[in-house]
mmCIF file of C-alpha atoms in Angstrom:
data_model
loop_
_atom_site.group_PDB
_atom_site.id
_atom_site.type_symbol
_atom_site.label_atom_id
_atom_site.label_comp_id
_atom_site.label_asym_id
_atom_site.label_seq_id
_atom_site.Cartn_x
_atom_site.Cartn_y
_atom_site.Cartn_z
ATOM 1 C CA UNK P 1 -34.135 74.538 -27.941
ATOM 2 C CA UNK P 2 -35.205 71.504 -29.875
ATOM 3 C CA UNK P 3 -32.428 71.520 -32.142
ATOM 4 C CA UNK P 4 -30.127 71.718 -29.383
ATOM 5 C CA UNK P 5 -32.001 69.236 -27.052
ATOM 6 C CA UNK P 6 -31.481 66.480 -30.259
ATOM 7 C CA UNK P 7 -27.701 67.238 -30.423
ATOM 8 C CA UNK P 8 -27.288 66.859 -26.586
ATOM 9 C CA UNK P 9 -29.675 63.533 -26.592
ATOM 10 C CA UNK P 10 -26.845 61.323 -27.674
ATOM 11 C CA UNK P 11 -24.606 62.169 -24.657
ATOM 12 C CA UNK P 12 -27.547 61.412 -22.222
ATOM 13 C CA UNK P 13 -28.430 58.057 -23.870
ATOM 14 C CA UNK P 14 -24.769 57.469 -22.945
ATOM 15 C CA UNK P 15 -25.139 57.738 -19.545
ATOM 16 C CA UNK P 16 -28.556 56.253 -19.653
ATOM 17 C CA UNK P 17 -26.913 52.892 -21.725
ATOM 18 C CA UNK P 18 -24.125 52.909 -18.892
ATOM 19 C CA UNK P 19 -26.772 53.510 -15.846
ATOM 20 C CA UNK P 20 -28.583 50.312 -17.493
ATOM 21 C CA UNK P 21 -25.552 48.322 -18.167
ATOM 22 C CA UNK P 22 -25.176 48.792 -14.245
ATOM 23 C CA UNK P 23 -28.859 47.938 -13.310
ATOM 24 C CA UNK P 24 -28.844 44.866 -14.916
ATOM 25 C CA UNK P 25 -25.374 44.185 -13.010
ATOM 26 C CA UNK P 26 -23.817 43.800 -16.893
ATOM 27 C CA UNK P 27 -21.236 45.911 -14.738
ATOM 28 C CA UNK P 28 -20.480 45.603 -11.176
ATOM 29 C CA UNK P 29 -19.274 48.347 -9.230
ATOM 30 C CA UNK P 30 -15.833 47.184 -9.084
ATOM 31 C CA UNK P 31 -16.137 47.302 -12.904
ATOM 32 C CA UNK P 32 -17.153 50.820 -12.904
ATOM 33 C CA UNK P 33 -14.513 52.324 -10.937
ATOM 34 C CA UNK P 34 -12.252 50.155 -12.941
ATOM 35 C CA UNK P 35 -13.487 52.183 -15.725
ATOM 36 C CA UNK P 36 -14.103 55.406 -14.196
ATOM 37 C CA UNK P 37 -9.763 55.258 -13.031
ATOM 38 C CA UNK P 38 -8.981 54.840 -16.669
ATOM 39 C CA UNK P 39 -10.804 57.613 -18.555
ATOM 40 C CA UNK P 40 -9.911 59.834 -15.367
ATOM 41 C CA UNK P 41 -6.043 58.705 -15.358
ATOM 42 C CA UNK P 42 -5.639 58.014 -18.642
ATOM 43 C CA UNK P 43 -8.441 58.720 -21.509
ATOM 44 C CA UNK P 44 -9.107 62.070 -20.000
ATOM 45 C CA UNK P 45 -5.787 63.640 -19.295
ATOM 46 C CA UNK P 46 -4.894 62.597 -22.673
ATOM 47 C CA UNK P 47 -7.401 64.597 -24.830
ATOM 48 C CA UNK P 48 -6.769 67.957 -21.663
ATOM 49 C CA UNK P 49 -3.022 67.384 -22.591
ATOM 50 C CA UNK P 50 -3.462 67.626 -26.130
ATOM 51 C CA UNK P 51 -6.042 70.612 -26.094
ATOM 52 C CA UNK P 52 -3.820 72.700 -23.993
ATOM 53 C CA UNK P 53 -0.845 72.145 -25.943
ATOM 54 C CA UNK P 54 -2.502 73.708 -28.904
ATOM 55 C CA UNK P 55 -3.913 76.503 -26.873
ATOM 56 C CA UNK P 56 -1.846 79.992 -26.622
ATOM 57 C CA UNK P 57 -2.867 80.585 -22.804
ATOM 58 C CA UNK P 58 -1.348 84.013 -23.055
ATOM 59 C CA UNK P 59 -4.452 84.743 -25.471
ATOM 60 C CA UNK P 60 -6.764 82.098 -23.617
ATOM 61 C CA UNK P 61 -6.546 83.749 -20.500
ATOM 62 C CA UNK P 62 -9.073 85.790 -18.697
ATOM 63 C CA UNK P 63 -9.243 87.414 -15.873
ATOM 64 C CA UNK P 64 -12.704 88.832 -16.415
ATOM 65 C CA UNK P 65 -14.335 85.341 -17.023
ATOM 66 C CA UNK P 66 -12.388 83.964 -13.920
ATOM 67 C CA UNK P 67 -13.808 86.934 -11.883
ATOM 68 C CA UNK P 68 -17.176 86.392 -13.381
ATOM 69 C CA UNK P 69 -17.680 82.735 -12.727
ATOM 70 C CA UNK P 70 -16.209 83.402 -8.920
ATOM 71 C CA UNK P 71 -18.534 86.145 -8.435
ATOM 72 C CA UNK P 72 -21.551 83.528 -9.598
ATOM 73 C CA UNK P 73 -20.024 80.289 -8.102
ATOM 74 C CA UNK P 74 -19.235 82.561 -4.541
ATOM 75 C CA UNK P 75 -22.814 83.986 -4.280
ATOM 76 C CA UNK P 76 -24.198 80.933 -4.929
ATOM 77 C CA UNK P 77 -21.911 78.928 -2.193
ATOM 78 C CA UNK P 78 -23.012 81.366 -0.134
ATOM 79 C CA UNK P 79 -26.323 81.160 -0.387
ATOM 80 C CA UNK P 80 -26.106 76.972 0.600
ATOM 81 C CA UNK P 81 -23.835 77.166 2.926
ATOM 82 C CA UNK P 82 -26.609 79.804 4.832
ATOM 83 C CA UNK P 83 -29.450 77.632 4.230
ATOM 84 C CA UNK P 84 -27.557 75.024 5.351
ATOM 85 C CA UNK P 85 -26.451 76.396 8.537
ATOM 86 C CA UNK P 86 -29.955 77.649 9.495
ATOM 87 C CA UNK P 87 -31.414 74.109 9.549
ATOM 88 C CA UNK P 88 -28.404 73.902 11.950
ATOM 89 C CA UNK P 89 -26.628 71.448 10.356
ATOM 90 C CA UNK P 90 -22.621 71.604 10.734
ATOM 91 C CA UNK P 91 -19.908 73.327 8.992
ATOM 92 C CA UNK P 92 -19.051 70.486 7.828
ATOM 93 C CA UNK P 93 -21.783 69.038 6.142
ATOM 94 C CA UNK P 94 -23.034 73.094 5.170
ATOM 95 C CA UNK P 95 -19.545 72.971 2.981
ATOM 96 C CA UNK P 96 -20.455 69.373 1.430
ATOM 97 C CA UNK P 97 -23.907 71.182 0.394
ATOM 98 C CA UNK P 98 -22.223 74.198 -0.960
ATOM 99 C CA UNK P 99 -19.738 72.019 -2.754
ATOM 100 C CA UNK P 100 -22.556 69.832 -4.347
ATOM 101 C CA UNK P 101 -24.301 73.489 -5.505
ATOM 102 C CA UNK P 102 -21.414 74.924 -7.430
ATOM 103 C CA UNK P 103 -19.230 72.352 -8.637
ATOM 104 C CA UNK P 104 -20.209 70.821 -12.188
ATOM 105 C CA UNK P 105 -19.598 67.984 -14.325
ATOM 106 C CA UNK P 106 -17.358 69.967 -16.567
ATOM 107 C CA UNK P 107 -13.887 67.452 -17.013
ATOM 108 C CA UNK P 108 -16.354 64.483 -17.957
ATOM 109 C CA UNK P 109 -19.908 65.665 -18.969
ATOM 110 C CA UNK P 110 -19.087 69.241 -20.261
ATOM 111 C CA UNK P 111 -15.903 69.072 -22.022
ATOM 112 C CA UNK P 112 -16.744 66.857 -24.490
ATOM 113 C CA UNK P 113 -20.419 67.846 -24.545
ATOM 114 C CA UNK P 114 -19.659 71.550 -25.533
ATOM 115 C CA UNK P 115 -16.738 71.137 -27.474
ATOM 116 C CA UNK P 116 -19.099 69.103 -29.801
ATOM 117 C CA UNK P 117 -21.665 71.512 -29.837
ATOM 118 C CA UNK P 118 -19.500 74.532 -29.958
ATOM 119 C CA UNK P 119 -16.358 73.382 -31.729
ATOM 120 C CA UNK P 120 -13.142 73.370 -30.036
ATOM 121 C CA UNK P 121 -12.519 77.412 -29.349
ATOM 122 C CA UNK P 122 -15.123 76.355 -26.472
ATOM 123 C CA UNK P 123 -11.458 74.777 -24.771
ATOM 124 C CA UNK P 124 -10.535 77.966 -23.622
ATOM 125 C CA UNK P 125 -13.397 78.705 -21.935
ATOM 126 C CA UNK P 126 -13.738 75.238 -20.122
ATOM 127 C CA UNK P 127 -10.131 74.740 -19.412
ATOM 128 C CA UNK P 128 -10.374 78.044 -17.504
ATOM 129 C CA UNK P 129 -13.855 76.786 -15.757
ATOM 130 C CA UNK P 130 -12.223 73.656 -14.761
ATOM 131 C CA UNK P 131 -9.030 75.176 -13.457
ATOM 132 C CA UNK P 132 -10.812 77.149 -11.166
ATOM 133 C CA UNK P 133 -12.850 74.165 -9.924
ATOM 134 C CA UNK P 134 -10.012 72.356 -8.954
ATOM 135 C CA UNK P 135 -7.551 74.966 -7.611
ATOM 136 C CA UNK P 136 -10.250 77.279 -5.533
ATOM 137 C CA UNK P 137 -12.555 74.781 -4.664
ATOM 138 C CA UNK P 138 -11.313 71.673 -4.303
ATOM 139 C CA UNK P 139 -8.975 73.746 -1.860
ATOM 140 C CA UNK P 140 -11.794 75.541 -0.247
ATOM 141 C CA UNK P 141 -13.634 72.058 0.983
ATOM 142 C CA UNK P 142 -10.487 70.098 2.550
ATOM 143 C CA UNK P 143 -9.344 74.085 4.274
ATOM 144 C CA UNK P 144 -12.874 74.304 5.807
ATOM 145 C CA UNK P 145 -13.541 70.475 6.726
ATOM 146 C CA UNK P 146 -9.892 70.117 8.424
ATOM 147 C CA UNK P 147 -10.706 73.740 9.947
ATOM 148 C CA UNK P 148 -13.427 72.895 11.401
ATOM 149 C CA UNK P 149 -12.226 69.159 12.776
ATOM 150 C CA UNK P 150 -8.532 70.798 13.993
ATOM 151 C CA UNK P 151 -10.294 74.124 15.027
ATOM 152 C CA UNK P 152 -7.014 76.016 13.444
ATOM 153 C CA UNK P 153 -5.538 76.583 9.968
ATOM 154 C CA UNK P 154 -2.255 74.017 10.615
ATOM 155 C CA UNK P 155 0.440 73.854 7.905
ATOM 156 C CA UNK P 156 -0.437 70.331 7.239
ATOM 157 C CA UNK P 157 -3.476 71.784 5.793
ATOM 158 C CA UNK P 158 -1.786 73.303 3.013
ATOM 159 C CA UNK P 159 0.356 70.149 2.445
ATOM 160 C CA UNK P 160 -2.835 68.181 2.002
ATOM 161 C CA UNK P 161 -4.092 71.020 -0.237
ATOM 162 C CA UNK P 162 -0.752 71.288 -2.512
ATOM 163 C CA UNK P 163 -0.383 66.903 -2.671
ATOM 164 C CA UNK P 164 -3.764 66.572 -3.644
ATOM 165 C CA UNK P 165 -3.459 69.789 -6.773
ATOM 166 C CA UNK P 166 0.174 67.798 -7.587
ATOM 167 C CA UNK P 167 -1.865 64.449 -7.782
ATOM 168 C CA UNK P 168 -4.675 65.265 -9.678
ATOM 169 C CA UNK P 169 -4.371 64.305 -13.654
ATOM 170 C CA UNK P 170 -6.363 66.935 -14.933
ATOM 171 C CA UNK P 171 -4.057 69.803 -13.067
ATOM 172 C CA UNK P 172 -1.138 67.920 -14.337
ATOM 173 C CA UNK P 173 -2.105 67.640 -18.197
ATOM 174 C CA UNK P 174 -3.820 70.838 -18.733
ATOM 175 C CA UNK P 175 -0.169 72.298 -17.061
ATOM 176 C CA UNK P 176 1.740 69.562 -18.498
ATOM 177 C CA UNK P 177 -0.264 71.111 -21.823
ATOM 178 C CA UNK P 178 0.482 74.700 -21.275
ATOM 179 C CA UNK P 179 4.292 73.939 -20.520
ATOM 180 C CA UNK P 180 4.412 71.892 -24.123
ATOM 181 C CA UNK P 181 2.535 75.168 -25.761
ATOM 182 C CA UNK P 182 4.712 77.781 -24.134
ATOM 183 C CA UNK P 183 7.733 76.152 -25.801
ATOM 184 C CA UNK P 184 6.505 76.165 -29.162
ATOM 185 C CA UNK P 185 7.244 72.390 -30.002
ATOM 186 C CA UNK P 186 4.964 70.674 -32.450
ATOM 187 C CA UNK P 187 3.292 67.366 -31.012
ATOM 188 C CA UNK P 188 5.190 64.563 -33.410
ATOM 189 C CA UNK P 189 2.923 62.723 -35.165
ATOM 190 C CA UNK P 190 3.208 59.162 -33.566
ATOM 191 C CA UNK P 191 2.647 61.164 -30.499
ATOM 192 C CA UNK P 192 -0.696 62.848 -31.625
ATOM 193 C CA UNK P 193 -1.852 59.676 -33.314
ATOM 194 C CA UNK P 194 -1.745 58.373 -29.999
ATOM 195 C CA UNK P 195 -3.087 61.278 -27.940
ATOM 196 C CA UNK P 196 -6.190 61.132 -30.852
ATOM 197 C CA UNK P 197 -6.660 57.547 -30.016
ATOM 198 C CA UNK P 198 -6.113 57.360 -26.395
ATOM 199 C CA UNK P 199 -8.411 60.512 -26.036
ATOM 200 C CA UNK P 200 -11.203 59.361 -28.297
ATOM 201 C CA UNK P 201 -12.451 57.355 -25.278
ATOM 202 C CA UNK P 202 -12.308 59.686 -22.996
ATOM 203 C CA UNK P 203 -16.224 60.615 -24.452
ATOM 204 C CA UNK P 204 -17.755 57.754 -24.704
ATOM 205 C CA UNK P 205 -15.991 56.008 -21.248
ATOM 206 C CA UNK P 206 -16.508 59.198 -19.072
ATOM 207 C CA UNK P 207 -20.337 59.307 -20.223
ATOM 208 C CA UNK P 208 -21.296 55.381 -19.773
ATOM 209 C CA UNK P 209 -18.917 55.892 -16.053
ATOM 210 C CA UNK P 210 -21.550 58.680 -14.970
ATOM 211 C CA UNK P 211 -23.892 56.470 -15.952
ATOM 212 C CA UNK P 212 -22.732 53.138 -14.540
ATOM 213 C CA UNK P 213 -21.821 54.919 -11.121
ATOM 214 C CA UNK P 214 -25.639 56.371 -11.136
ATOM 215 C CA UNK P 215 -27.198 53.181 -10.698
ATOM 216 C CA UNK P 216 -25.323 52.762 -7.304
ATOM 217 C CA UNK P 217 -26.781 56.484 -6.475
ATOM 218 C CA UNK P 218 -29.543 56.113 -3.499
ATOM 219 C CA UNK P 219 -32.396 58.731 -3.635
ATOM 220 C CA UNK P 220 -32.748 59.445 0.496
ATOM 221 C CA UNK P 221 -32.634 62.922 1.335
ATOM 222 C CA UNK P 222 -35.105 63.746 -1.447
ATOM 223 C CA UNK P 223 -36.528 67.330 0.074
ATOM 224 C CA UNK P 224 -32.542 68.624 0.260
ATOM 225 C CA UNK P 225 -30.849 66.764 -2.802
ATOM 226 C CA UNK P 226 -34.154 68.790 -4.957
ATOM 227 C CA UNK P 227 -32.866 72.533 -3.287
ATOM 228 C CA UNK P 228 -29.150 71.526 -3.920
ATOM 229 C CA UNK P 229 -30.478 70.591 -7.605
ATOM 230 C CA UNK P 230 -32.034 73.664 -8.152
ATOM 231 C CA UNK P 231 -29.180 75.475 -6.864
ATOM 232 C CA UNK P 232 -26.485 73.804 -9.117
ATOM 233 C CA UNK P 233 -29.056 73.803 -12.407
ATOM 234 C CA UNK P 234 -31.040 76.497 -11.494
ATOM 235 C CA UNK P 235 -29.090 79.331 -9.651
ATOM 236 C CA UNK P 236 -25.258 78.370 -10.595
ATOM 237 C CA UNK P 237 -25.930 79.791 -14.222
ATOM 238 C CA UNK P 238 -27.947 82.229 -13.310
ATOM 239 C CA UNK P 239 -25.674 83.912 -10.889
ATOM 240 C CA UNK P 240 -22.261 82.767 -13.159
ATOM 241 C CA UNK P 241 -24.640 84.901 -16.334
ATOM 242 C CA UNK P 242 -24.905 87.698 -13.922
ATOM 243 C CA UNK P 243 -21.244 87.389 -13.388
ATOM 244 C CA UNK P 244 -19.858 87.432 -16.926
ATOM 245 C CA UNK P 245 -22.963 89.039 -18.733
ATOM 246 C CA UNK P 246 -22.890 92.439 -16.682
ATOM 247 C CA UNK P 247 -20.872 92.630 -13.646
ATOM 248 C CA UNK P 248 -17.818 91.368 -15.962
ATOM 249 C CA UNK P 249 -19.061 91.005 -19.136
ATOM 250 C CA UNK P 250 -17.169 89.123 -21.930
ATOM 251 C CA UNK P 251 -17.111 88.042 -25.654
ATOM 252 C CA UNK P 252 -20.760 86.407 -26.266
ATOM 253 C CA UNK P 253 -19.205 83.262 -26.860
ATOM 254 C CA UNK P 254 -16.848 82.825 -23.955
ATOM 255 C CA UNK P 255 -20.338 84.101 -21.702
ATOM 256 C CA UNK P 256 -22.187 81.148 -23.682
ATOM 257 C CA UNK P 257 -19.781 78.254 -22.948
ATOM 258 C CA UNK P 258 -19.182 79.612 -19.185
ATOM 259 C CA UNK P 259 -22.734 79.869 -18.159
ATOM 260 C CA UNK P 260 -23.666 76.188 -19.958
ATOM 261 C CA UNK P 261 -20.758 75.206 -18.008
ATOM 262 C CA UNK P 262 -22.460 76.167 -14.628
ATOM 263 C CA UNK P 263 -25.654 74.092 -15.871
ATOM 264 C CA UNK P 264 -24.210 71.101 -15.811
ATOM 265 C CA UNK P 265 -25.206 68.788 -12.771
ATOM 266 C CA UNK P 266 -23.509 68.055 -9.807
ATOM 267 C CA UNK P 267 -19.962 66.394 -10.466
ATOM 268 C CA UNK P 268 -18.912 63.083 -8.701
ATOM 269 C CA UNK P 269 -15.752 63.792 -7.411
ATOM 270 C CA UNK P 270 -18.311 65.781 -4.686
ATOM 271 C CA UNK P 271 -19.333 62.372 -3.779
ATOM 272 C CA UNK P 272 -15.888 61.086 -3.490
ATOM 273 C CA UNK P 273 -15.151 63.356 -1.227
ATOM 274 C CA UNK P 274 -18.481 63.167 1.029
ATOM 275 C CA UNK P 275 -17.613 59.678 1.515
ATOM 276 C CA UNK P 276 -13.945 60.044 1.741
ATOM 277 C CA UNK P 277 -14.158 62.372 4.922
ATOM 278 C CA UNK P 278 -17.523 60.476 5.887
ATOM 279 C CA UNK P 279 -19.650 63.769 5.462
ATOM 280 C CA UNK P 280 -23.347 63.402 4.238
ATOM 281 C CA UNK P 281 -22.626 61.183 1.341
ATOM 282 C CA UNK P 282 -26.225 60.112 0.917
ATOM 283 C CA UNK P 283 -27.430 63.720 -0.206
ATOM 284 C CA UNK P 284 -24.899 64.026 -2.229
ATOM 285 C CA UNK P 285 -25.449 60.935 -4.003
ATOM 286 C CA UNK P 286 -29.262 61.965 -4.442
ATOM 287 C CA UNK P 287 -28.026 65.236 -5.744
ATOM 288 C CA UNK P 288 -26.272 63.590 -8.464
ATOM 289 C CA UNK P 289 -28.465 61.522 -9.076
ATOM 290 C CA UNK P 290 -31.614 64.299 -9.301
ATOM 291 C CA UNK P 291 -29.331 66.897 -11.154
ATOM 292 C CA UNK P 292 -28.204 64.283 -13.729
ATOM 293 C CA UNK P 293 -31.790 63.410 -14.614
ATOM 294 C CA UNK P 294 -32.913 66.833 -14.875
ATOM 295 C CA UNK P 295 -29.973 68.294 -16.869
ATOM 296 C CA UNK P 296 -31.187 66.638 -19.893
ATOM 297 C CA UNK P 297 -33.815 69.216 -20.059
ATOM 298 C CA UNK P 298 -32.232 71.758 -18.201
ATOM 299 C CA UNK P 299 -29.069 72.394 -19.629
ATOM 300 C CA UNK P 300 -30.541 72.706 -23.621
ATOM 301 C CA UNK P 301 -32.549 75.038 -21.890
ATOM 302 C CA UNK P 302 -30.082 77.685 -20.693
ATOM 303 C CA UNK P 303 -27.757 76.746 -23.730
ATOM 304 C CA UNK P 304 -30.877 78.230 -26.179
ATOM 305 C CA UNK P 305 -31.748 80.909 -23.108
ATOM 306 C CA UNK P 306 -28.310 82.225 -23.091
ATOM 307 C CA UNK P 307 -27.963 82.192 -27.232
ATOM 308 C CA UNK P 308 -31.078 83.405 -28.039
#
């Protein structure tokens, strides 16, 4: 655990040099999402593009690891979105909780994170993880929120479902990717030069961004942000390793770079869209904020668990 808690440490201090570079109002919050748009528009979808276009996604593919992580992501959504509802909050806000206890940090914390520590047949594995993410969940959240504010399932719900997918970057490289793969066309050179480049600061940007948009994270709602941290740190891989250790077991590997992909802390596009429909954006903000800070220990913990 050591040995992997030193190789992680330098992605932390990351975040921890951006979270201070914010503090000290080095960079202003206009700065930040200035900064967070680019790695997420451009930095980022450039090193997804090039990963999928060297991945075969008729071998990458797996329907076993997809129905394990569903089967750990679905009991744990369930279990929030109960213990939400008995303190008799709303639908609403009881799908914002379940939201912040299954979805991870995985496009800007865990890809480059793991495919560091793991080398880059970890892709797969994530690409698959974040897929999922985006096309069941993120669809998930706006059905139930517009359900519950319509009171019906209205076509215009599916519009808003299918124009946010079609606008997202990461849908559109990693596809964009698999397209360029499936036709067996080499990436020229002055092309992959400039996918290497552009790409290379996806890493660094992405990690000082979680950092910088930290220090604007409040800490009210302590007693629930702490149960939707344990759930995301705590119960997410636990559940997700029950999924694709024995219910649906796969290659050791694969199950390694799934289940530290359910460790990783609460992702901020779950903020975005608390305060976007105006639902509970505080405790979601303190979840990020508490998960963050714990996953240093937490997730070099269930990466030697699940290895050893």
């Amino acid at each position: 655990m050591v040995e992997i808690f030193l190789r992680t440490l330098p992605f932390f201090a990351i975040i921890g040099l951006g979270f201070w570079a914010a503090r000290i109002q080095f960079f202003s919050a206009e700065a930040t999402a200035y900064i967070t748009r680019f790695v997420f528009y451009f930095a980022l979808s450039a090193m997804l593009f090039r990963f999928a276009a060297n991945l075969d996604f008729a071998e990458v593919f797996d329907g076993r690891l997809i129905a394990g992580y569903l089967f750990g992501c679905a009991v744990v959504y369930a279990i929030a979105t109960t213990v939400a509802l008995l303190r008799r909050v709303d639908v609403q806000t009881a799908a914002i909780e379940a939201q912040c206890a299954v979805i991870g940090n995985t496009g800007f914390l865990g890809l480059p994170m793991f495919v560091m520590l793991f080398g880059e047949e970890a892709i797969g594995p994530l690409v698959l993880v974040l897929a999922t993410d985006l096309i069941v969940f993120s669809s998930l959240i706006v059905i139930i929120i517009h359900s519950a504010r319509d009171r019906r399932m209205s076509p215009a719900i599916l519009k808003t479902i299918g124009m946010g997918l079609l606008r997202n970057p990461m849908i559109l490289s990693i596809s964009a990717g698999l397209i360029w793969s499936a036709l067996k066309m080499p990436i020229p050179l002055p092309f992959n030069d400039f996918l290497n480049i552009l790409g290379g600061a996806a890493t660094p940007g992405a990690l000082f961004a979680i950092g910088a948009s930290l220090a604007g994270k409040s800490a009210e709602r302590i007693r629930i942000a702490a149960w939707l941290t344990c759930c995301k740190l705590v119960l997410h891989p636990l559940f997700v390793g029950i999924g694709v250790l024995l219910l649906f077991p796969i290659d050791r590997f694969s199950a390694t770079t799934v289940i530290s992909a359910a460790a990783l802390p609460v992702a901020g596009n779950v903020f975005m869209l608390a305060q976007h429909y105006g639902i509970a954006p505080q405790r979601v903000s303190a979840a990020i904020l508490f998960s963050t800070a714990l996953s240093i220990l937490s997730v070099p913990l269930v990466i030697s668990w699940v290895q050893g």
